[in-house]
Amino acid sequence: MGAALGLSAVPYSMQSQTRKPAILGGKRSFNGTWHGWPVFGTPEEQELLKVLHSGQWCRLGSPTAPRFEDDFRKMTGSGHALATSSGTTALYTMLGALDIGPGDEVILPPYTFIATYNVIVQNYALPIFVDTDIESFQIDATKIEAAITPATKVLMPVHIGGSPFDIDTVMKVASKYNLPVIEDACQAHFAEWKGKKVGNYGMGGAFSFQGSKNLNSGEGGAIITNNKDFYNKCYSFHHQGQGSDAASLEPGSGTRASNLRLTEFQAAILLAQMTRIPEQVEQRTENADYLTEMLSEIPGIKPAKLYKGTTRSAYHLYMFRYDKKAFAGMDRSKFIEALSAEGIPCSMGYGTLTKDTYVKNLAQNKHYLQVYGEKRMKQWLEQLSCPMNDKLCEEEALWFYQTMLLGSKSDMEMIAEAIKKISREAKAISKL
Ligand SMILES: *Cc1c(COP(=O)(O)O)cnc(C)c1O
């Protein structure tokens, strides 16, 4: 009744214009501009110029990367932080520090960015996929134990979308089999499980500062760990096998290494970006919670479940599921098209990694055939099946990007209104 009274002030023709989906010729729900990315200004300029004029552009013997590491360590509540050239090299460094190599198996989820897979293959280890929990989009931690063999050396689950995987269940199986856990937290800056920041639960956590990530220096990454010995091994691996005292160049304890160092310029940008983090984290959380409240009421829309221990998601992605049965059988791609007509960008997200030709070709790689044999690689190919992940990727998953969550409360209301409009006229839209 209240709603009807409110609308009665608007002429009927206009009501139908605003109620009609844009894809059917109605007015767009969103006419503004979405929040821009990256966010920067005077602090970034000042820090960058300081590095430029100092002439100290490499981190060795320089102050900026260590200053950033100190900030990042404090903000994650961790014992040690090591900056790296990317999120991929943060993961690669940790696998190197654990001396993962040919013959070893590493467990990972299929619902992830392909870098998680690539760092395993870079070491000629065998990637073993554990299917997805379709409700959370995270690795199904209850299925990890069945994938463990005597060759398993590391568990590498991912906090996908910036939401924690079921850390308690993962840590329980890891301790039962005495396996180190590497947390791929490349999307999960400052996410929390039971009040503690992710990346602190495993042997180490990896973060990415690539341009799309919640903390951005174009390219860049970091490792956090609470194990001093592991930190030293990581430092050594990322610095040509040398010790952490750059002046004395004491050899590290490993036998393989590379140059995976962050530059002082990247560290300068990160230092400035860090000052913006607390406010951005609050903003995303507030908007995501509000969006979840509104979207949960729409039939056929299911925001990704957060596990009970989650005290904060980083919301790098706002992930939700779409059930076309509740939308008169409208295909997911048509739903995206209808949302796009409303001025709201939305993505289907990741493809099915385990069906990717690039991944399947591994069974033909000459080095893999040499190390594991033809029989094992054929078996590996057959074990790639992840039916829940297939269903999620091929039919249900949808994402909004983190930058949209930096907008206003009314931006969130417009997203929900647009989906409601599409839902009301689903039959007509699906016939288009
Ligand atoms: C971005 C990302 C990476 C890799 O980070 P880069 O900095 O791009 O190398 C690894 N894993 C996940 C889950 C990511 O999202």
Coordinates of C-alpha atoms and ligand atoms in Angstrom, one line a residue:
M1 CA 0.0 0.0 0.0
G2 CA 2.8 2.4 1.0
A3 CA 4.7 1.6 -2.2
A4 CA 1.6 2.2 -4.3
L5 CA 0.9 5.5 -2.7
G6 CA 4.5 6.6 -3.3
L7 CA 4.3 5.7 -6.9
S8 CA 0.9 7.4 -7.4
A9 CA 2.7 10.8 -7.7
V10 CA 4.4 9.6 -10.9
P11 CA 2.4 9.5 -14.1
Y12 CA 1.6 5.9 -15.2
S13 CA 3.6 6.0 -18.4
M14 CA 6.7 6.9 -16.5
Q15 CA 6.1 4.2 -14.0
S16 CA 6.0 1.6 -16.7
Q17 CA 9.1 3.2 -18.3
T18 CA 11.1 2.7 -15.0
R19 CA 9.7 -0.7 -14.3
K20 CA 10.3 -2.0 -17.8
P21 CA 13.8 -3.6 -18.3
A22 CA 16.1 -1.7 -20.6
I23 CA 16.6 -4.7 -22.8
L24 CA 12.8 -4.4 -23.6
G25 CA 13.0 -0.7 -24.3
G26 CA 12.6 0.7 -20.8
K27 CA 14.9 3.1 -19.0
R28 CA 18.4 2.0 -17.8
S29 CA 18.6 1.4 -14.0
F30 CA 22.1 2.9 -13.8
N31 CA 23.2 6.0 -15.6
G32 CA 26.1 7.1 -13.4
T33 CA 29.7 6.0 -13.6
W34 CA 31.1 3.1 -11.6
H35 CA 33.9 3.8 -9.1
G36 CA 37.2 4.2 -10.9
W37 CA 40.4 2.1 -10.4
P38 CA 43.1 2.6 -9.5
V39 CA 42.7 5.3 -6.8
F40 CA 45.7 7.5 -6.4
G41 CA 46.9 11.0 -5.8
T42 CA 49.5 13.1 -3.9
P43 CA 50.8 10.3 -1.6
E44 CA 51.6 8.1 -4.5
E45 CA 53.3 11.0 -6.4
Q46 CA 55.4 11.9 -3.3
E47 CA 56.6 8.3 -2.6
L48 CA 57.4 7.7 -6.2
L49 CA 59.4 10.9 -6.6
K50 CA 61.3 10.1 -3.4
V51 CA 62.5 6.9 -4.9
L52 CA 63.3 8.5 -8.3
H53 CA 65.5 11.2 -6.8
S54 CA 67.2 8.9 -4.4
G55 CA 68.6 6.9 -7.3
Q56 CA 68.0 3.8 -5.2
W57 CA 65.7 1.9 -7.6
C58 CA 66.7 -1.7 -6.6
R59 CA 65.7 -2.9 -3.1
L60 CA 69.1 -4.2 -2.2
G61 CA 70.4 -1.9 0.5
S62 CA 67.4 0.5 0.0
P63 CA 64.7 1.5 2.4
T64 CA 61.4 1.4 0.5
A65 CA 60.6 -2.3 0.1
P66 CA 61.6 -3.0 3.7
R67 CA 59.3 -0.2 4.8
F68 CA 56.4 -1.7 2.8
E69 CA 57.1 -5.2 4.2
D70 CA 57.0 -3.8 7.7
D71 CA 53.7 -2.1 7.0
F72 CA 52.2 -5.2 5.4
R73 CA 53.5 -7.4 8.2
K74 CA 51.8 -5.2 10.8
M75 CA 48.6 -4.9 8.9
T76 CA 48.3 -8.7 8.5
G77 CA 49.4 -9.3 12.0
S78 CA 52.1 -11.7 10.8
G79 CA 55.6 -12.5 11.9
H80 CA 57.4 -11.8 8.6
A81 CA 56.6 -10.3 5.2
L82 CA 58.6 -10.6 2.0
A83 CA 57.7 -8.6 -1.1
T84 CA 58.0 -10.4 -4.5
S85 CA 57.7 -9.4 -8.1
S86 CA 54.1 -10.8 -8.4
G87 CA 51.5 -13.0 -6.8
T88 CA 52.6 -15.8 -9.1
T89 CA 56.2 -15.5 -7.9
A90 CA 55.1 -15.3 -4.3
L91 CA 53.6 -18.8 -4.8
Y92 CA 56.5 -20.0 -6.8
T93 CA 59.0 -18.8 -4.2
M94 CA 57.1 -20.7 -1.4
L95 CA 57.1 -23.9 -3.5
G96 CA 60.8 -23.4 -4.2
A97 CA 61.5 -22.8 -0.5
L98 CA 59.7 -26.2 0.2
D99 CA 61.8 -27.7 -2.6
I100 CA 58.8 -29.0 -4.5
G101 CA 59.9 -30.7 -7.7
P102 CA 59.4 -33.6 -10.2
G103 CA 57.5 -36.5 -8.6
D104 CA 55.7 -34.4 -6.0
E105 CA 51.9 -33.9 -6.0
V106 CA 50.3 -30.6 -5.0
I107 CA 46.6 -30.3 -4.2
L108 CA 44.7 -27.3 -5.6
P109 CA 41.1 -26.2 -6.4
P110 CA 39.9 -25.9 -10.0
Y111 CA 38.0 -22.7 -9.3
T112 CA 40.9 -20.3 -9.4
F113 CA 43.0 -18.1 -11.6
I114 CA 45.4 -20.2 -13.7
A115 CA 48.5 -18.9 -11.9
T116 CA 47.8 -21.4 -9.0
Y117 CA 48.1 -24.2 -11.5
N118 CA 51.1 -22.7 -13.4
V119 CA 53.4 -22.5 -10.4
I120 CA 53.0 -26.2 -9.7
V121 CA 53.7 -27.1 -13.3
Q122 CA 56.7 -24.7 -13.4
N123 CA 58.2 -27.0 -10.8
Y124 CA 57.3 -30.2 -12.8
A125 CA 55.1 -31.3 -9.9
L126 CA 51.7 -32.9 -10.5
P127 CA 48.7 -30.7 -9.9
I128 CA 45.8 -32.6 -8.3
F129 CA 42.4 -30.9 -8.4
V130 CA 39.9 -31.3 -5.6
D131 CA 36.3 -30.3 -6.6
T132 CA 34.5 -27.1 -5.6
D133 CA 31.9 -26.6 -2.9
I134 CA 29.3 -25.0 -5.2
E135 CA 27.6 -23.0 -2.4
S136 CA 30.8 -21.2 -1.4
F137 CA 32.8 -21.3 -4.7
Q138 CA 35.7 -22.5 -2.5
I139 CA 37.6 -25.8 -2.5
D140 CA 35.5 -28.6 -1.0
A141 CA 37.7 -29.2 2.0
T142 CA 35.8 -32.4 2.9
K143 CA 37.1 -34.0 -0.3
I144 CA 40.8 -33.2 0.2
E145 CA 41.7 -36.3 2.3
A146 CA 40.6 -38.6 -0.5
A147 CA 43.0 -36.9 -2.9
I148 CA 46.1 -37.3 -0.7
T149 CA 48.7 -40.0 -1.7
P150 CA 52.2 -40.7 -0.5
A151 CA 53.4 -38.3 -3.2
T152 CA 51.4 -35.4 -1.9
K153 CA 53.8 -32.7 -0.6
V154 CA 51.7 -29.5 -0.2
L155 CA 48.1 -28.4 0.0
M156 CA 47.5 -25.2 -1.9
P157 CA 43.9 -24.0 -1.4
V158 CA 42.8 -20.6 -2.6
H159 CA 40.7 -17.9 -0.8
I160 CA 38.8 -17.3 -4.0
G161 CA 37.0 -14.0 -4.5
G162 CA 38.7 -12.9 -1.3
S163 CA 36.5 -15.1 0.9
P164 CA 38.3 -17.6 3.2
F165 CA 38.1 -21.3 2.3
D166 CA 37.1 -23.6 5.2
I167 CA 40.3 -23.1 7.1
D168 CA 39.5 -25.3 10.1
T169 CA 38.7 -28.3 7.9
V170 CA 41.8 -27.8 5.7
M171 CA 44.1 -27.4 8.7
K172 CA 42.7 -30.5 10.3
V173 CA 43.5 -32.7 7.3
A174 CA 46.9 -31.0 6.8
S175 CA 47.9 -31.7 10.4
K176 CA 46.6 -35.3 10.2
Y177 CA 49.0 -36.0 7.2
N178 CA 51.7 -33.5 8.4
L179 CA 51.5 -31.5 5.1
P180 CA 52.4 -27.8 4.8
V181 CA 49.6 -25.5 3.6
I182 CA 50.3 -22.7 1.2
E183 CA 47.4 -20.2 1.2
D184 CA 46.8 -18.6 -2.2
A185 CA 45.5 -15.3 -0.7
C186 CA 46.2 -13.4 -4.0
Q187 CA 42.6 -12.1 -3.9
A188 CA 42.2 -12.0 -0.1
H189 CA 44.1 -9.0 1.2
F190 CA 43.0 -8.5 4.9
A191 CA 40.3 -11.1 4.8
E192 CA 39.8 -12.7 8.2
W193 CA 39.0 -16.1 9.7
K194 CA 37.9 -16.0 13.4
G195 CA 39.4 -12.5 13.7
K196 CA 42.9 -13.4 12.3
K197 CA 44.0 -12.4 8.9
V198 CA 44.2 -15.1 6.2
G199 CA 47.7 -16.1 5.2
N200 CA 48.6 -16.7 8.8
Y201 CA 47.1 -20.1 9.1
G202 CA 49.3 -22.1 6.7
M203 CA 53.1 -22.3 6.4
G204 CA 52.7 -19.1 4.3
G205 CA 50.3 -16.9 2.4
A206 CA 50.7 -15.4 -1.0
F207 CA 49.3 -12.0 -2.1
S208 CA 49.1 -10.3 -5.5
F209 CA 49.4 -6.5 -6.2
Q210 CA 48.6 -6.9 -9.9
G211 CA 46.5 -4.0 -11.3
S212 CA 43.1 -5.5 -10.8
K213 CA 43.7 -6.6 -7.2
N214 CA 42.5 -4.8 -4.0
L215 CA 46.1 -3.6 -3.3
N216 CA 47.7 -2.5 -6.5
S217 CA 51.2 -1.6 -7.8
G218 CA 50.6 -2.7 -11.4
E219 CA 52.6 -5.8 -10.7
G220 CA 53.9 -7.1 -7.4
G221 CA 53.3 -9.6 -4.6
A222 CA 54.1 -10.6 -1.1
I223 CA 54.5 -13.6 1.2
I224 CA 53.6 -13.6 4.9
T225 CA 54.6 -16.3 7.3
N226 CA 55.0 -16.9 11.0
N227 CA 58.0 -19.3 10.5
K228 CA 61.4 -17.6 10.6
D229 CA 63.2 -20.4 8.9
F230 CA 60.7 -20.5 6.1
Y231 CA 61.0 -16.8 5.7
N232 CA 64.7 -17.1 5.3
K233 CA 64.3 -19.8 2.7
C234 CA 61.8 -17.7 0.8
Y235 CA 64.2 -14.7 0.9
S236 CA 67.0 -16.8 -0.3
F237 CA 64.9 -18.3 -3.1
H238 CA 63.8 -14.9 -4.4
H239 CA 67.3 -13.5 -4.2
Q240 CA 69.6 -15.9 -6.2
G241 CA 70.1 -18.2 -3.2
Q242 CA 71.7 -15.5 -1.1
G243 CA 71.0 -14.6 2.5
S244 CA 68.8 -11.8 3.7
D245 CA 71.7 -9.5 4.6
A246 CA 72.3 -8.0 1.2
A247 CA 75.7 -6.6 2.1
S248 CA 77.3 -9.9 3.2
L249 CA 75.5 -12.0 0.6
E250 CA 75.6 -15.1 2.8
P251 CA 74.4 -18.1 0.9
G252 CA 70.9 -19.3 1.8
S253 CA 70.0 -22.9 2.6
G254 CA 68.5 -24.0 -0.7
T255 CA 69.9 -25.3 -3.9
R256 CA 67.6 -23.5 -6.5
A257 CA 66.7 -19.9 -6.7
S258 CA 66.0 -16.9 -9.0
N259 CA 65.6 -13.1 -9.0
L260 CA 62.0 -12.4 -8.0
R261 CA 62.5 -9.1 -6.2
L262 CA 60.1 -6.2 -6.0
T263 CA 61.4 -2.8 -7.2
E264 CA 61.6 0.3 -5.0
F265 CA 59.1 2.0 -7.4
Q266 CA 56.5 -0.6 -6.8
A267 CA 57.1 -0.5 -3.1
A268 CA 56.7 3.3 -3.2
I269 CA 53.2 3.0 -4.7
L270 CA 52.3 0.2 -2.3
L271 CA 53.3 2.3 0.7
A272 CA 50.9 5.1 -0.4
Q273 CA 48.2 2.6 -1.4
M274 CA 48.3 1.0 2.1
T275 CA 47.1 4.3 3.6
R276 CA 43.9 3.9 1.6
I277 CA 43.3 0.3 2.6
P278 CA 41.3 0.6 5.9
E279 CA 38.6 2.8 4.3
Q280 CA 38.3 0.7 1.1
V281 CA 38.0 -2.5 3.1
E282 CA 35.2 -0.9 5.2
Q283 CA 33.4 0.4 2.1
R284 CA 33.5 -3.0 0.3
T285 CA 32.3 -4.9 3.3
E286 CA 29.4 -2.5 4.0
N287 CA 28.2 -2.5 0.4
A288 CA 28.7 -6.2 -0.1
D289 CA 26.6 -7.0 3.1
Y290 CA 23.9 -4.6 1.9
L291 CA 23.9 -6.2 -1.6
T292 CA 23.7 -9.7 -0.1
E293 CA 20.7 -8.7 2.1
M294 CA 18.9 -7.4 -1.0
L295 CA 19.9 -10.2 -3.5
S296 CA 19.1 -13.0 -1.0
E297 CA 15.4 -12.0 -1.4
I298 CA 15.3 -12.5 -5.2
P299 CA 14.3 -16.0 -6.2
G300 CA 17.1 -17.7 -8.3
I301 CA 19.9 -15.5 -7.0
K302 CA 22.2 -17.0 -4.4
P303 CA 25.1 -15.0 -3.0
A304 CA 28.2 -17.2 -2.4
K305 CA 28.1 -18.8 1.1
L306 CA 30.7 -17.6 3.6
Y307 CA 31.9 -20.3 6.0
K308 CA 31.1 -19.9 9.7
G309 CA 34.6 -18.9 10.7
T310 CA 34.6 -15.9 8.2
T311 CA 34.9 -12.6 10.1
R312 CA 35.7 -10.7 7.0
S313 CA 35.8 -11.3 3.2
A314 CA 38.1 -9.1 1.1
Y315 CA 35.3 -9.2 -1.6
H316 CA 37.8 -9.0 -4.5
L317 CA 34.9 -10.5 -6.4
Y318 CA 31.2 -10.4 -5.4
M319 CA 30.3 -14.0 -6.4
F320 CA 26.8 -15.3 -6.7
R321 CA 24.8 -18.1 -8.4
Y322 CA 22.1 -17.8 -11.0
D323 CA 19.3 -20.4 -11.3
K324 CA 17.7 -20.0 -14.7
K325 CA 14.7 -22.0 -13.6
A326 CA 13.6 -19.1 -11.5
F327 CA 14.1 -16.8 -14.5
A328 CA 11.7 -18.6 -17.0
G329 CA 14.6 -20.6 -18.4
M330 CA 16.6 -17.5 -19.4
D331 CA 20.2 -18.4 -20.3
R332 CA 22.9 -16.9 -18.0
S333 CA 24.4 -15.1 -21.0
K334 CA 21.0 -13.4 -21.7
F335 CA 20.7 -12.4 -18.1
I336 CA 24.2 -10.8 -18.4
E337 CA 23.0 -9.0 -21.5
A338 CA 19.9 -7.7 -19.8
L339 CA 22.0 -6.5 -16.8
S340 CA 24.5 -4.8 -19.2
A341 CA 21.5 -3.0 -20.9
E342 CA 20.7 -1.6 -17.4
G343 CA 24.3 -0.2 -17.2
I344 CA 25.5 -2.9 -14.8
P345 CA 28.6 -5.0 -15.8
C346 CA 28.6 -8.6 -14.7
S347 CA 30.9 -11.5 -15.6
M348 CA 30.5 -15.3 -15.9
G349 CA 33.9 -15.6 -14.2
Y350 CA 36.3 -18.5 -14.7
G351 CA 36.0 -21.2 -17.3
T352 CA 36.4 -24.9 -16.4
L353 CA 40.2 -25.2 -15.7
T354 CA 40.1 -29.0 -15.8
K355 CA 38.6 -29.0 -19.3
D356 CA 41.0 -26.4 -20.6
T357 CA 43.2 -27.6 -23.5
Y358 CA 46.2 -25.9 -22.0
V359 CA 45.8 -28.0 -18.9
K360 CA 44.9 -31.2 -20.6
N361 CA 48.0 -30.9 -22.9
L362 CA 50.1 -31.5 -19.8
A363 CA 49.5 -35.3 -20.3
Q364 CA 51.5 -35.0 -23.5
N365 CA 54.4 -32.9 -22.1
K366 CA 57.6 -34.8 -22.8
H367 CA 59.1 -34.0 -19.4
Y368 CA 55.9 -35.1 -17.6
L369 CA 55.9 -38.4 -19.6
Q370 CA 59.5 -38.9 -18.6
V371 CA 59.0 -38.3 -14.9
Y372 CA 55.6 -39.8 -14.3
G373 CA 55.2 -42.3 -17.2
E374 CA 52.5 -42.6 -19.8
K375 CA 50.2 -44.7 -17.5
R376 CA 50.2 -42.2 -14.7
M377 CA 49.6 -39.2 -17.1
K378 CA 46.7 -41.0 -18.7
Q379 CA 45.2 -41.7 -15.2
W380 CA 45.8 -38.1 -14.3
L381 CA 43.8 -37.0 -17.3
E382 CA 40.9 -39.2 -16.3
Q383 CA 41.1 -37.9 -12.7
L384 CA 40.6 -34.3 -13.9
S385 CA 36.8 -34.7 -13.5
C386 CA 35.3 -32.0 -11.2
P387 CA 31.5 -32.1 -11.8
M388 CA 30.4 -29.5 -9.2
N389 CA 33.0 -27.1 -10.6
D390 CA 31.7 -27.8 -14.1
K391 CA 28.2 -27.0 -13.1
L392 CA 29.3 -23.8 -11.3
C393 CA 31.4 -22.5 -14.2
E394 CA 29.1 -23.6 -17.1
E395 CA 25.7 -22.7 -15.6
E396 CA 25.6 -20.8 -12.4
A397 CA 28.5 -18.5 -11.5
L398 CA 28.3 -14.7 -11.8
W399 CA 30.6 -12.0 -10.5
F400 CA 30.5 -8.3 -9.8
Y401 CA 34.0 -6.7 -9.6
Q402 CA 35.4 -5.2 -6.4
T403 CA 35.5 -1.6 -7.8
M404 CA 31.7 -1.6 -8.0
L405 CA 31.6 -2.2 -4.2
L406 CA 33.5 1.1 -3.7
G407 CA 30.5 2.9 -5.0
S408 CA 27.5 4.3 -3.0
K409 CA 24.7 2.6 -1.2
S410 CA 22.4 3.7 -3.9
D411 CA 24.6 2.0 -6.5
M412 CA 23.9 -1.3 -4.6
E413 CA 20.1 -0.5 -4.6
M414 CA 20.2 0.0 -8.4
I415 CA 21.9 -3.3 -8.9
A416 CA 19.2 -5.1 -6.9
E417 CA 16.4 -3.1 -8.6
A418 CA 17.7 -4.0 -12.0
I419 CA 17.8 -7.7 -11.2
K420 CA 14.2 -7.5 -9.8
K421 CA 13.1 -5.8 -13.1
I422 CA 14.7 -8.6 -15.1
S423 CA 13.1 -11.2 -12.8
R424 CA 9.6 -9.7 -13.3
E425 CA 9.9 -9.7 -17.1
A426 CA 12.0 -12.9 -17.4
K427 CA 9.5 -14.6 -19.6
A428 CA 9.5 -11.8 -22.2
I429 CA 13.3 -11.4 -22.1
S430 CA 14.0 -15.1 -22.5
K431 CA 11.9 -15.0 -25.7
L432 CA 14.1 -12.3 -27.3
Ligands
LIG1 C1 46.0 -12.8 -9.3 C2 46.1 -14.1 -8.8 C3 47.4 -14.8 -8.8 C4 48.6 -14.3 -9.5 O1 49.0 -13.0 -9.1 P1 49.8 -12.2 -10.2 O2 50.3 -11.0 -9.3 O3 48.9 -11.8 -11.3 O4 51.0 -13.0 -10.6 C5 47.4 -16.1 -8.2 N1 46.3 -16.6 -7.7 C6 45.1 -16.0 -7.7 C7 43.9 -16.7 -7.1 C8 45.0 -14.8 -8.3 O5 43.8 -14.2 -8.3

